[in-house]
Each structure stands twice: as C-alpha cells, then as structure tokens.
mmCIF file of C-alpha atoms in Angstrom:
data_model
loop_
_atom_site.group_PDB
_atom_site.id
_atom_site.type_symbol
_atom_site.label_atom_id
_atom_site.label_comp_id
_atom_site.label_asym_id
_atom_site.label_seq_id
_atom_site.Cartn_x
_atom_site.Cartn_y
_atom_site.Cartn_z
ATOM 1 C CA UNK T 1 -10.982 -36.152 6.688
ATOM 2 C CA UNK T 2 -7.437 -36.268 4.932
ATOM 3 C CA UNK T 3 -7.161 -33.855 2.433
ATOM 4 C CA UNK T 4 -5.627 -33.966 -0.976
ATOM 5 C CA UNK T 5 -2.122 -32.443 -1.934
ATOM 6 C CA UNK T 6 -2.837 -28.965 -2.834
ATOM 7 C CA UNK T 7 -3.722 -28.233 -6.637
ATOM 8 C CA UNK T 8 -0.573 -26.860 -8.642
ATOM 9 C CA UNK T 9 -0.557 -23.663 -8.929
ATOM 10 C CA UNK T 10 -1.725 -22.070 -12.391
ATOM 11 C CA UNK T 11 0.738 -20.618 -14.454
ATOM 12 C CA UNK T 12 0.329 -16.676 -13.885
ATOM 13 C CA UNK T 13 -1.383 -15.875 -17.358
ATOM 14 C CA UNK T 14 -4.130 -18.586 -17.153
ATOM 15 C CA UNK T 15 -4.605 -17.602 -13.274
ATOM 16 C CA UNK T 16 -4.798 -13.796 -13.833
ATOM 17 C CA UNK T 17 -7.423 -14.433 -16.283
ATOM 18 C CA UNK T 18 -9.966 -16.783 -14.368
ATOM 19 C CA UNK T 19 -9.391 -14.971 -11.067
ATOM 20 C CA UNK T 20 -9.737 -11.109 -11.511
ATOM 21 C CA UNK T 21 -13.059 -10.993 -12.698
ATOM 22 C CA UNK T 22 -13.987 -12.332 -8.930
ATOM 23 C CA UNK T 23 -10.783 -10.824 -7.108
ATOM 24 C CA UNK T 24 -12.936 -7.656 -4.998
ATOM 25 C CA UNK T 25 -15.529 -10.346 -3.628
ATOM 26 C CA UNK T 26 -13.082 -13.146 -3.129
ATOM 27 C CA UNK T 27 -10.559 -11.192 -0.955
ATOM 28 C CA UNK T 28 -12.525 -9.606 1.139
ATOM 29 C CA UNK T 29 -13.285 -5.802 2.182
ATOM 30 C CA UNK T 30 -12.010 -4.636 5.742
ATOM 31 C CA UNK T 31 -15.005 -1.757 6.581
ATOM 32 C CA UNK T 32 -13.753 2.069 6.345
ATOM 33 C CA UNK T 33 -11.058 0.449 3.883
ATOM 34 C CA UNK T 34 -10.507 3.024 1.154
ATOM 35 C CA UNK T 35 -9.338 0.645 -1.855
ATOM 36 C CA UNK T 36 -7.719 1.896 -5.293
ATOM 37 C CA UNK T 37 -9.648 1.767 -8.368
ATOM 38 C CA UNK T 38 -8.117 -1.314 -10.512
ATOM 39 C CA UNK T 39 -5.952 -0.292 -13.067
ATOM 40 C CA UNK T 40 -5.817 -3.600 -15.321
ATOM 41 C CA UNK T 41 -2.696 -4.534 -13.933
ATOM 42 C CA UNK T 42 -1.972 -7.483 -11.338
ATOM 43 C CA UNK T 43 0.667 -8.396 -8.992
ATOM 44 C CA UNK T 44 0.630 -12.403 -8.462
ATOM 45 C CA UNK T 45 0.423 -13.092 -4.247
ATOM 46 C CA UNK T 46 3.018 -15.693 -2.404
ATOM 47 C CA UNK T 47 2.715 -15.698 0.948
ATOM 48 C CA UNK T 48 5.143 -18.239 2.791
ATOM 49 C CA UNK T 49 4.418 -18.270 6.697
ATOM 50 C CA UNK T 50 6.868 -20.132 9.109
ATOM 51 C CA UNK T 51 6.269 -21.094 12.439
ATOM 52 C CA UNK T 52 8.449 -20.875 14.822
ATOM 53 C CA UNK T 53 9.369 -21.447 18.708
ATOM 54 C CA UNK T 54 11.512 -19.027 20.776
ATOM 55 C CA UNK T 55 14.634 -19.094 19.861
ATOM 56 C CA UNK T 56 13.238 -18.686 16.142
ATOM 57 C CA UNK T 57 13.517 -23.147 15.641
ATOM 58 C CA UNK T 58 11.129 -24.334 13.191
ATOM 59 C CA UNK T 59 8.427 -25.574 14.908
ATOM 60 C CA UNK T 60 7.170 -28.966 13.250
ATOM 61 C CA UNK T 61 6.756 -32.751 13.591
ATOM 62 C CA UNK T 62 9.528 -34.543 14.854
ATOM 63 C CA UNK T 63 11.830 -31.549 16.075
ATOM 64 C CA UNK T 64 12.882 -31.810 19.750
ATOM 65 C CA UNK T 65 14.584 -29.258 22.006
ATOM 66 C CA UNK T 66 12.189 -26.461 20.972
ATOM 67 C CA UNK T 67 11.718 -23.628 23.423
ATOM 68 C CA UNK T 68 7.948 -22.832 24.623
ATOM 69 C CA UNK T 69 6.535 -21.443 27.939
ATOM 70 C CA UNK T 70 9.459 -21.855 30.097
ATOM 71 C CA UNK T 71 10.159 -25.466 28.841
ATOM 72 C CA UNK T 72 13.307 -26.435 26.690
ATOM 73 C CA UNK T 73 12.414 -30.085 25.942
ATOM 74 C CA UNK T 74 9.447 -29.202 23.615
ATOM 75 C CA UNK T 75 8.296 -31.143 20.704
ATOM 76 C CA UNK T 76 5.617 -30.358 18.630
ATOM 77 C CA UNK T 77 2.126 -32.439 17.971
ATOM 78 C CA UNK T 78 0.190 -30.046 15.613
ATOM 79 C CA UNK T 79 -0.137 -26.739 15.074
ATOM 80 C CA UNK T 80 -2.746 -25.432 12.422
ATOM 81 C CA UNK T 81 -4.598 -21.482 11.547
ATOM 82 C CA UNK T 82 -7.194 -20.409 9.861
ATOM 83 C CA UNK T 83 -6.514 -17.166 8.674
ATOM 84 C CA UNK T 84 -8.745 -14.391 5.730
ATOM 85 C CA UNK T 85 -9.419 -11.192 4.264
ATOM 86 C CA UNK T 86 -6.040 -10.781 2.630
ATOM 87 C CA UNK T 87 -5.204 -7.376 1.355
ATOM 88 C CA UNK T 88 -1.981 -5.963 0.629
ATOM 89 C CA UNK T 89 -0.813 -2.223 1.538
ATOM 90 C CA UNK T 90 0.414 0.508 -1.412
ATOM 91 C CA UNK T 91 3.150 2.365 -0.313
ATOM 92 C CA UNK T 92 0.115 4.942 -0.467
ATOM 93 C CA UNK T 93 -1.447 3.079 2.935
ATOM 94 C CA UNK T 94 -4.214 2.138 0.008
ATOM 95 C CA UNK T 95 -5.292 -1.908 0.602
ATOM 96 C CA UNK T 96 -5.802 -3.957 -1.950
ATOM 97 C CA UNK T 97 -7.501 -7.313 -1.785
ATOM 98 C CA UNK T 98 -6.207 -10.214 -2.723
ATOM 99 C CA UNK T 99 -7.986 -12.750 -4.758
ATOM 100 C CA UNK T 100 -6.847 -16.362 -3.071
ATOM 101 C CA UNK T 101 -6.006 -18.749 -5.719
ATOM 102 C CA UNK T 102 -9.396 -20.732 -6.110
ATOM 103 C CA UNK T 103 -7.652 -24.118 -7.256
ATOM 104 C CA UNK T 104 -6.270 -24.865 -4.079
ATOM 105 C CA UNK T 105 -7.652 -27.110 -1.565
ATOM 106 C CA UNK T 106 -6.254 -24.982 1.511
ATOM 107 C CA UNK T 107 -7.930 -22.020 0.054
ATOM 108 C CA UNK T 108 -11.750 -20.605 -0.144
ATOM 109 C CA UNK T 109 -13.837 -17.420 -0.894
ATOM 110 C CA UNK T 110 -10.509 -15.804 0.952
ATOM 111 C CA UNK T 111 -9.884 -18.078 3.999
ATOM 112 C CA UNK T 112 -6.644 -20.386 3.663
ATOM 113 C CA UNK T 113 -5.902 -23.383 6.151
ATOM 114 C CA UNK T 114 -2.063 -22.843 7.542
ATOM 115 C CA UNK T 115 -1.285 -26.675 8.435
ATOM 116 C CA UNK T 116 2.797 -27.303 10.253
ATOM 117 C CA UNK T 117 1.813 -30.659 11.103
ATOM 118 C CA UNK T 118 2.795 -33.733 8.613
ATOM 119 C CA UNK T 119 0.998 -37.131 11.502
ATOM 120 C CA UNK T 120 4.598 -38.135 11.851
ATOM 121 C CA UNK T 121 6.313 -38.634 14.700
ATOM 122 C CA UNK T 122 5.337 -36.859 17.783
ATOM 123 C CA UNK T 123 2.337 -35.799 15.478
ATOM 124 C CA UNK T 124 0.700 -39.263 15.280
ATOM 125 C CA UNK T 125 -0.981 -39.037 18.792
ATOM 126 C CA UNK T 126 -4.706 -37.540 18.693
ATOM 127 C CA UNK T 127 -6.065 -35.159 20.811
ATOM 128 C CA UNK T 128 -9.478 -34.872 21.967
ATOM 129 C CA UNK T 129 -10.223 -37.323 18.357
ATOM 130 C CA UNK T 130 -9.210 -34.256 16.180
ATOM 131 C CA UNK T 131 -6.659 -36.041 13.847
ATOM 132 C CA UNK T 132 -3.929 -34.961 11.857
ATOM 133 C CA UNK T 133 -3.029 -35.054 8.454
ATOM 134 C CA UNK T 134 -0.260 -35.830 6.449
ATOM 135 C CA UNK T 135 -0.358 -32.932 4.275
ATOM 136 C CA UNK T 136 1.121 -29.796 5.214
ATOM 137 C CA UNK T 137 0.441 -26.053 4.129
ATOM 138 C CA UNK T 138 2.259 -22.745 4.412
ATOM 139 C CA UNK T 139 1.342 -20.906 1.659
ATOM 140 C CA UNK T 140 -1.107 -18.126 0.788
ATOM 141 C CA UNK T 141 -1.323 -18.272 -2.965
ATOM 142 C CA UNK T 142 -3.582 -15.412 -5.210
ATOM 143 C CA UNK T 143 -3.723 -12.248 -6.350
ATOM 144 C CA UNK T 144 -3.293 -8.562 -6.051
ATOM 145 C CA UNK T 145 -5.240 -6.290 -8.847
ATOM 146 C CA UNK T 146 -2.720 -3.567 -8.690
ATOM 147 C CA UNK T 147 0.882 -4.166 -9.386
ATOM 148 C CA UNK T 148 2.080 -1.427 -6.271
ATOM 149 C CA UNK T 149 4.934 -0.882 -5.128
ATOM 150 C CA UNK T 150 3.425 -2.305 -2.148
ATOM 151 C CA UNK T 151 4.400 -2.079 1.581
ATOM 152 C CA UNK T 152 2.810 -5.123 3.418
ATOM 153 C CA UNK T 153 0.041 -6.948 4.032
ATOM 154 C CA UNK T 154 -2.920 -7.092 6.448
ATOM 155 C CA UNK T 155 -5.440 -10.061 7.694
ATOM 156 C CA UNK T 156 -7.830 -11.723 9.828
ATOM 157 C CA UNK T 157 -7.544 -14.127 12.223
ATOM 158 C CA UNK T 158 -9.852 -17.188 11.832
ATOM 159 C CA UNK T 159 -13.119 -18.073 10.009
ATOM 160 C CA UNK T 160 -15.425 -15.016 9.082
ATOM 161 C CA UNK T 161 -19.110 -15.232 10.155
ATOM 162 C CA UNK T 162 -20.883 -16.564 7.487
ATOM 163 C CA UNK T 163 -18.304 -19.455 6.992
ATOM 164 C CA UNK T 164 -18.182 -20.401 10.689
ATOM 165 C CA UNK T 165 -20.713 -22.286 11.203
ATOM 166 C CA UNK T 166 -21.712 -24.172 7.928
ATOM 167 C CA UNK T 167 -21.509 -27.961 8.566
ATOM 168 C CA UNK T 168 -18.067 -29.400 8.120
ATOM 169 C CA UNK T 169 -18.540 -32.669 6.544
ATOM 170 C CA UNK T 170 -20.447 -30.896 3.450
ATOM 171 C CA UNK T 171 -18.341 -27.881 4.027
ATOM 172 C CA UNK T 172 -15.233 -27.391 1.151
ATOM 173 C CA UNK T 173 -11.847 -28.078 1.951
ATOM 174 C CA UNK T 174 -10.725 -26.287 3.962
ATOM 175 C CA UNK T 175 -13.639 -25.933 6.442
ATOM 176 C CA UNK T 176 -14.070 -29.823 5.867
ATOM 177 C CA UNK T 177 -10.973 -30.813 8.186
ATOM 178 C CA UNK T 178 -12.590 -32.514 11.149
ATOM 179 C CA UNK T 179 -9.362 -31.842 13.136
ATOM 180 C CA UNK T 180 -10.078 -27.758 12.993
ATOM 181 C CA UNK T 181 -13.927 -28.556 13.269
ATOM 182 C CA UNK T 182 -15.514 -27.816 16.619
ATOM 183 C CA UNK T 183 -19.390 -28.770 16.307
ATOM 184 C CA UNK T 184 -21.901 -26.553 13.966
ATOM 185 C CA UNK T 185 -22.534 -24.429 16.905
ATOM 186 C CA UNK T 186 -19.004 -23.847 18.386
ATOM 187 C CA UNK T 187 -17.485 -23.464 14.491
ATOM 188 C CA UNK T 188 -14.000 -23.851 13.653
ATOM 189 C CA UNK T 189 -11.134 -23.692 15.737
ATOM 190 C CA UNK T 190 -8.988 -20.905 14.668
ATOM 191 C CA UNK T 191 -5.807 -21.645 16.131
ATOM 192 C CA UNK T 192 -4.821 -25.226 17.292
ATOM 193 C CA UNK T 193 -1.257 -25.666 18.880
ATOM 194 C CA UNK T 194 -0.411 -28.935 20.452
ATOM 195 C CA UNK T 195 3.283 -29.763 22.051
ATOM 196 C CA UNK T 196 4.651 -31.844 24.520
ATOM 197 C CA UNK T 197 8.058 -32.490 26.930
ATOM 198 C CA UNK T 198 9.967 -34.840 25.293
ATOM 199 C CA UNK T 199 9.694 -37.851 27.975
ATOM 200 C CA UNK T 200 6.070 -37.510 27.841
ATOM 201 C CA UNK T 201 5.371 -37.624 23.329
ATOM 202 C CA UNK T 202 2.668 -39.480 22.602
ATOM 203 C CA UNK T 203 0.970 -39.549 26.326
ATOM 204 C CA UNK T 204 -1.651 -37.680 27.718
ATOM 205 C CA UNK T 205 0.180 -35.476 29.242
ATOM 206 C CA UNK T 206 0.170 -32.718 26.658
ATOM 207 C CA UNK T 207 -0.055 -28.611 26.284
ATOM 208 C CA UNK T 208 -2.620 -27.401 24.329
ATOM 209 C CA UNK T 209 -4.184 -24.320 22.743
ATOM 210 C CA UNK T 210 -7.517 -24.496 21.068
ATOM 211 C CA UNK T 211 -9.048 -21.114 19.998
ATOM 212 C CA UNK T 212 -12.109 -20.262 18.802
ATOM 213 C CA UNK T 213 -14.815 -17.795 18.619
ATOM 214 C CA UNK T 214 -17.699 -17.826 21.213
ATOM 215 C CA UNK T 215 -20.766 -17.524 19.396
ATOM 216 C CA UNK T 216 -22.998 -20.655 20.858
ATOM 217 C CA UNK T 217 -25.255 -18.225 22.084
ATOM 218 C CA UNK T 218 -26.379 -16.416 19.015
ATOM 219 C CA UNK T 219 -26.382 -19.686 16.647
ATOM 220 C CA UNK T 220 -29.698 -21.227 16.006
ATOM 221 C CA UNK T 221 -29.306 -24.394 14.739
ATOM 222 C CA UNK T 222 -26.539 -23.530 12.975
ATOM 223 C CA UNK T 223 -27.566 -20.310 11.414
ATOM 224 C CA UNK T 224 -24.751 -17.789 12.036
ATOM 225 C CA UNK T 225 -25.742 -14.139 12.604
ATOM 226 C CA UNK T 226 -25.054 -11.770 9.637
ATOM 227 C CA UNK T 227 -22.481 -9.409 11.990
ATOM 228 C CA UNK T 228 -19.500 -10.890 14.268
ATOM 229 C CA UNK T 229 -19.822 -8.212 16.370
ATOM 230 C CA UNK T 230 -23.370 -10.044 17.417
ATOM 231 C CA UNK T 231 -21.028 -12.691 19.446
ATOM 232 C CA UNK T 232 -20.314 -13.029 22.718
ATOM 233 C CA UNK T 233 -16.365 -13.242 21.441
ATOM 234 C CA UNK T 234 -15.394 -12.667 18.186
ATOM 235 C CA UNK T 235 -11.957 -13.416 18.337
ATOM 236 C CA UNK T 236 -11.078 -12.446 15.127
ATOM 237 C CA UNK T 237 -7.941 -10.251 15.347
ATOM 238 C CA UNK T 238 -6.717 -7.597 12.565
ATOM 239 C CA UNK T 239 -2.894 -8.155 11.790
ATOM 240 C CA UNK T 240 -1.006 -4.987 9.506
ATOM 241 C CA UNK T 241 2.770 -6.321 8.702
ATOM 242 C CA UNK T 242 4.834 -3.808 6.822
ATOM 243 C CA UNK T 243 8.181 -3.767 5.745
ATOM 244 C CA UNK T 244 10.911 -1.891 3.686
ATOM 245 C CA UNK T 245 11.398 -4.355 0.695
ATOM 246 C CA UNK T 246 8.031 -6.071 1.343
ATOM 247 C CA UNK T 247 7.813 -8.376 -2.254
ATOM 248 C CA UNK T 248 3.978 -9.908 -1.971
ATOM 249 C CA UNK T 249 5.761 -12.672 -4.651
ATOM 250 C CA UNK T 250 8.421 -14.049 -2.024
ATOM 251 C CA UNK T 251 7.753 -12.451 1.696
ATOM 252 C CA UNK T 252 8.131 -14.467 4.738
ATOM 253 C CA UNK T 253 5.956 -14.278 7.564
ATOM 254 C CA UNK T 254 6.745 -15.820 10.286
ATOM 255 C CA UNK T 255 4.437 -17.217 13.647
ATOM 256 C CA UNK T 256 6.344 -16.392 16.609
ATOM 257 C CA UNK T 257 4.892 -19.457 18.944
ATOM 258 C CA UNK T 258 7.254 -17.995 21.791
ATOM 259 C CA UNK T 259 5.039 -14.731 22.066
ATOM 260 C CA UNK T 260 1.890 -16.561 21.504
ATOM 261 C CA UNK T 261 2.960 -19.069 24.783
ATOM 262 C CA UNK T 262 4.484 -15.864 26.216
ATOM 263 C CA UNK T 263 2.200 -15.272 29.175
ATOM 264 C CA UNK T 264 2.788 -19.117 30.494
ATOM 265 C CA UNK T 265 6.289 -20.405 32.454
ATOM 266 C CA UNK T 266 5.571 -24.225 33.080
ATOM 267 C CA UNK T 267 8.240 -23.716 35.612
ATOM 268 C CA UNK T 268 5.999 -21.964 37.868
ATOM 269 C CA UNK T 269 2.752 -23.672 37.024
ATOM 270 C CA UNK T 270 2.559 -24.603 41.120
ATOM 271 C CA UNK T 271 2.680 -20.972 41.948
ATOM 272 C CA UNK T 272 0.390 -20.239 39.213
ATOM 273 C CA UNK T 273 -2.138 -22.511 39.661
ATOM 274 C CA UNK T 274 -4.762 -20.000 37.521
ATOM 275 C CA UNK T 275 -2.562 -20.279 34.550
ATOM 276 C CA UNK T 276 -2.653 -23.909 34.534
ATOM 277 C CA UNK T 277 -4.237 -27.632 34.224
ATOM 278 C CA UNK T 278 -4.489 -29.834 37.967
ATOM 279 C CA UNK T 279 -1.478 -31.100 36.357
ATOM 280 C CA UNK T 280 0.537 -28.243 35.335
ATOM 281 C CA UNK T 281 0.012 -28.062 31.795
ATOM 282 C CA UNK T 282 -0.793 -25.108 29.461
ATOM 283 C CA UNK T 283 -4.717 -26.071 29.203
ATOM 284 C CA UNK T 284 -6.482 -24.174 26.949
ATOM 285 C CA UNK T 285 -9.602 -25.525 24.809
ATOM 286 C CA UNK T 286 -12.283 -22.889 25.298
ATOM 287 C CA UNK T 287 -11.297 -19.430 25.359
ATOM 288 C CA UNK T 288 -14.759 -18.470 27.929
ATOM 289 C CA UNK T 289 -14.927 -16.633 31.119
ATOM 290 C CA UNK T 290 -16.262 -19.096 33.989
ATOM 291 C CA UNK T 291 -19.387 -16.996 34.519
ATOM 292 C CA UNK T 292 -20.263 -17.224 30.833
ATOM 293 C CA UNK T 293 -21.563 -21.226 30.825
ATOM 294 C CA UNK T 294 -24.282 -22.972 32.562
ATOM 295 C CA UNK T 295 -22.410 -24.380 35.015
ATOM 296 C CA UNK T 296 -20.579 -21.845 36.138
ATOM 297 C CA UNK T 297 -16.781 -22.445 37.991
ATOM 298 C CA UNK T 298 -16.754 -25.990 38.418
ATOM 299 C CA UNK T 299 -17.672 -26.386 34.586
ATOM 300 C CA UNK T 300 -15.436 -23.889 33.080
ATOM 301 C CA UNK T 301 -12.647 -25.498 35.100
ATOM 302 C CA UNK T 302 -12.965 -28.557 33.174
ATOM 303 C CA UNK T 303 -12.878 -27.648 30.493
ATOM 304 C CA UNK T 304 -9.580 -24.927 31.161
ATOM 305 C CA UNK T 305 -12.128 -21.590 30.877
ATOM 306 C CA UNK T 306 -10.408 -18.994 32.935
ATOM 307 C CA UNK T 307 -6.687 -20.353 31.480
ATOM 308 C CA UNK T 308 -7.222 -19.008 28.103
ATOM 309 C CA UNK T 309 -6.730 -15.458 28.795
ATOM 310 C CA UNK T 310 -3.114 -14.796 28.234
ATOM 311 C CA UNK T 311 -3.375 -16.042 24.714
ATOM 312 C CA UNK T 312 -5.426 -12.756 24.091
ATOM 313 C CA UNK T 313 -2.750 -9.717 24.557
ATOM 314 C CA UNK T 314 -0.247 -11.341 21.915
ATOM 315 C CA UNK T 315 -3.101 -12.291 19.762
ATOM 316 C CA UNK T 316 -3.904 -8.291 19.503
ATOM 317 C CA UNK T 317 -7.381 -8.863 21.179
ATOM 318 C CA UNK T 318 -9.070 -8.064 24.719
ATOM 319 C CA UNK T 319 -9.793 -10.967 26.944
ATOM 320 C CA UNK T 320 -12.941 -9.310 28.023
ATOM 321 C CA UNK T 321 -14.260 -8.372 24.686
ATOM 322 C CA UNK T 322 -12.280 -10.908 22.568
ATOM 323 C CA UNK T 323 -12.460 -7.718 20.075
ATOM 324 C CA UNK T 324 -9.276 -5.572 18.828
ATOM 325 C CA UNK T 325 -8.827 -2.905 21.046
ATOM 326 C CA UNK T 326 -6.676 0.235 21.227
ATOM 327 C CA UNK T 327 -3.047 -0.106 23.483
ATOM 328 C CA UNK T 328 -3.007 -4.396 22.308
ATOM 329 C CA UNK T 329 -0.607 -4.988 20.040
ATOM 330 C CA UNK T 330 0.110 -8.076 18.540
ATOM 331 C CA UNK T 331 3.286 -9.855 18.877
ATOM 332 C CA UNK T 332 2.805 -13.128 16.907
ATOM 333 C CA UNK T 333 2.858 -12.189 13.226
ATOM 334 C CA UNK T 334 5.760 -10.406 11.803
ATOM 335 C CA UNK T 335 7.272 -10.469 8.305
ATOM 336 C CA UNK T 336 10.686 -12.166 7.937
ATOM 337 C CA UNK T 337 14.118 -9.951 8.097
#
C-alpha cells in the first residue's frame, strides 16, 4: 500500500492547541520515568534522522560506492524503522514526552515510520513481495510540553505491544505499509535494510536485514499480550542521545548503518560460514535461535536463524534475551556534530 505525501505540518499555534490536551498519552511513558509537571509552556519537536553508511555517505536509492560489511561497491535497495515513545531530556535528566504530530501519515499514538527509500533505481527490485514506496520520511514531527533547556532525547526501537499485532490492511498509516508488515502473528518488522554489490542491483543476490520481535508464541489469533516482556524476544531497544547544544527544533540524528553491519566482513563470509547465507550474503530475516522453531536446525537455516545475532550488540540488546541489558551499548543512533 503506497502511502500519501505526509500532511503539512500545522503552523505552531493551531498545533499546540489541538495536540497538548492529548500530549502525556500520545508520547508515551518509559516506567520508573519521573516526568515534570507541565508548566503551560511548549517546545515544538523536529527531529531530522539521516542514515548513513561507513564512511558517514548518505545511504539512499541510487547512491553507489557506499561502504557496508567489508564491501565498497554497495548500493542501497531500502532501508525503513519503526521507531516510539519519544521523550526529550531537561538539562535536569527530567523526560518529557513528546506529543507526535497527529496529522501526519508517518506518525501514530507515538510511533513514526523512518522511510530512506524513494522505488527508484536500485530500489525498484522487491524483496520477499514487500514493496517499496515512493515516498520518503525522515522526520519526527510533535511536541514537547515544557519549553527546557533540554539536553537530548530518548526512544524505542520498533512497534510497542499493543500496536504490533493489529491487522495491517485496516491498521492506520503507518502500520498499514505492507512492505514493514510481517503477518498478524509475526507483527511489524522493525528494521528493514536491503543493499546490494553494484554488479549484482536488481538480482537476487542481495544482503538483507529484517528485524522483528518474536512473539508468535504468545499471540492468539492475533491478540497481543498486554506486557512485552511476555515475548519470547522483545527486541525493543531503549536509545538516550544527549548533546551540548541539543535544539529538539533542528537536531540531527543520524543511523550509523556501518555499526549496525559492523559484526559482518563479506570478505570473509567463506571462513565465516555462521555469519552468512550458502552464498555469502548478510542473511538475516528472522532474528530466532535454531532451537526456538519447530523444525529445529535445518528450518532455522532457511530461513537465516542463527545469522541474526550480531545485529543485537549495536542494536543495545542481548541476543539471548533480545532485552536491554547492562555492559550493551548501542552504537547506531547518535545525534549529529
């Protein structure tokens, strides 16, 4: 499903006014969070994210000689986030949520739809019959019901719970685009990063990452379990980006793709055989261990299983828990020098 070109944003009076009334339930409440009392005053939220490979190249449709896993022939074929639960960080260490702009298509009840791909190009080719669209997305629009000074901003990785699993094609934009939808069950894939080498665009022969939660086994028809914590794998990381200047109007954050691939070198695929597809390629589309599906090795090897792991570490989760834990730090976000 293509979606339309995001709603123009409200000018800041007219927004304020609609929003705050809702702005504690839409953003989103991190628990232990101690949150200031609102004070009447707002701070409009811009968030502008940029991904990149690397060498710090912007990592989009059509670019070539991008630098990924060990390869320096790389050109993109999508790359697309779910991310929620903004809040932004008084210089204090107070959060405060953020109220996402409720106008826009690639925003709802706090989750916003990062899109880098534009179809074009390299991007045309579908994988696994999740297509692209033309649109593109790399803002978080809302706001803040505190005017600061702030410090940074926090989030979540992904989908929450209760948002998961609803059916996509009567789901609201976002969680309506089939090409982040992974069945009822399964959810939504929260991370989907698709590149190639350069002699190979538009083949088959492709690298993939496609991460989700793994929660099958505690969905009932799709019915979602009220705690995240009740899945087998969350995988729903906790990001804290601070900053000296930090301006929620005009930061940058940028999504450092070269971390993310950092635990794969195609260059040693042979050697690495674990890390890999039968053909060499970064493989991942179900971040499982083997012994967690019915058919055990032989299954989970189809479908690339075990080859998921390294994405965890730079993601800021454990592989074995798919939960943040203590001494895993993230390397992927970071706000913008």
């Amino acid at each position: 499903m293509v979606m339309r070109r995001q709603a123009t944003f409200m000018k800041c009076s007219t927004y304020l006014s609609a929003v705050l009334g809702v702005a504690m339930l839409a953003g989103g409440c991190s628990e232990g969070v101690d949150e200031p009392d609102g004070d009447g005053q707002s701070t409009p939220v811009e968030l502008r994210f940029r991904m990149v490979d690397a060498q710090g190249q912007d990592f989009r449709c059509g670019e070539t000689g991008l630098e990924l896993a060990g390869l320096n022939d790389v050109t993109p074929n999508d790359a697309r986030l779910y991310l929620h639960d903004f809040h932004l960080i008084t210089t204090a260490g107070e959060l405060v949520p953020v109220a996402l702009d409720p106008s826009s298509e690639w925003q709802h009840e706090g989750v916003v739809l990062l899109d880098f791909e534009d179809a074009t190009e390299g991007c045309e080719f579908v994988i696994f019959g999740r297509p692209q669209t033309a649109q593109t997305n790399a803002l978080v629009r809302g706001v803040a019901e505190s005017q600061g000074p702030f410090e940074g901003v926090t989030f979540r990785l992904g989908v929450p719970i209760e948002l998961n699993h609803i059916e996509a094609q009567s789901a609201p934009a976002p969680l309506n685009v089939t090409g982040m939808e992974h069945g009822q069950s399964a959810g939504r894939q929260f991370i989907r990063v698709a590149f190639y080498q350069e002699a190979q665009v538009n083949s088959p022969s492709y690298h993939l990452l496609s991460f989700r939660s793994v929660c099958d086994e505690a969905v009932i028809e799709g019915q979602a379990p009220d705690d995240a914590r009740d899945c087998l794998k969350p995988n729903r990381a906790d990001y804290r980006l601070s900053s000296q200047g930090f301006d929620p109007g005009e930061a940058e954050i940028l999504i450092d793709l070269g971390e993310l691939f950092s635990g794969y070198d195609v260059s040693q695929a042979g050697d690495d055989a674990q890390g890999f597809n039968a053909e060499g390629r970064v493989d991942c589309f179900s971040p499982l261990h083997a012994g967690d599906l019915p058919g055990g090795e032989e299954q989970a090897a189809s479908i690339g299983a075990e080859r998921c792991g390294r994405f965890y570490n730079p993601l800021g989760l454990d592989y074995e828990s798919g939960r943040p834990q203590q001494g895993v730090t993230q390397s992927v976000f970071r706000i913008a020098e």
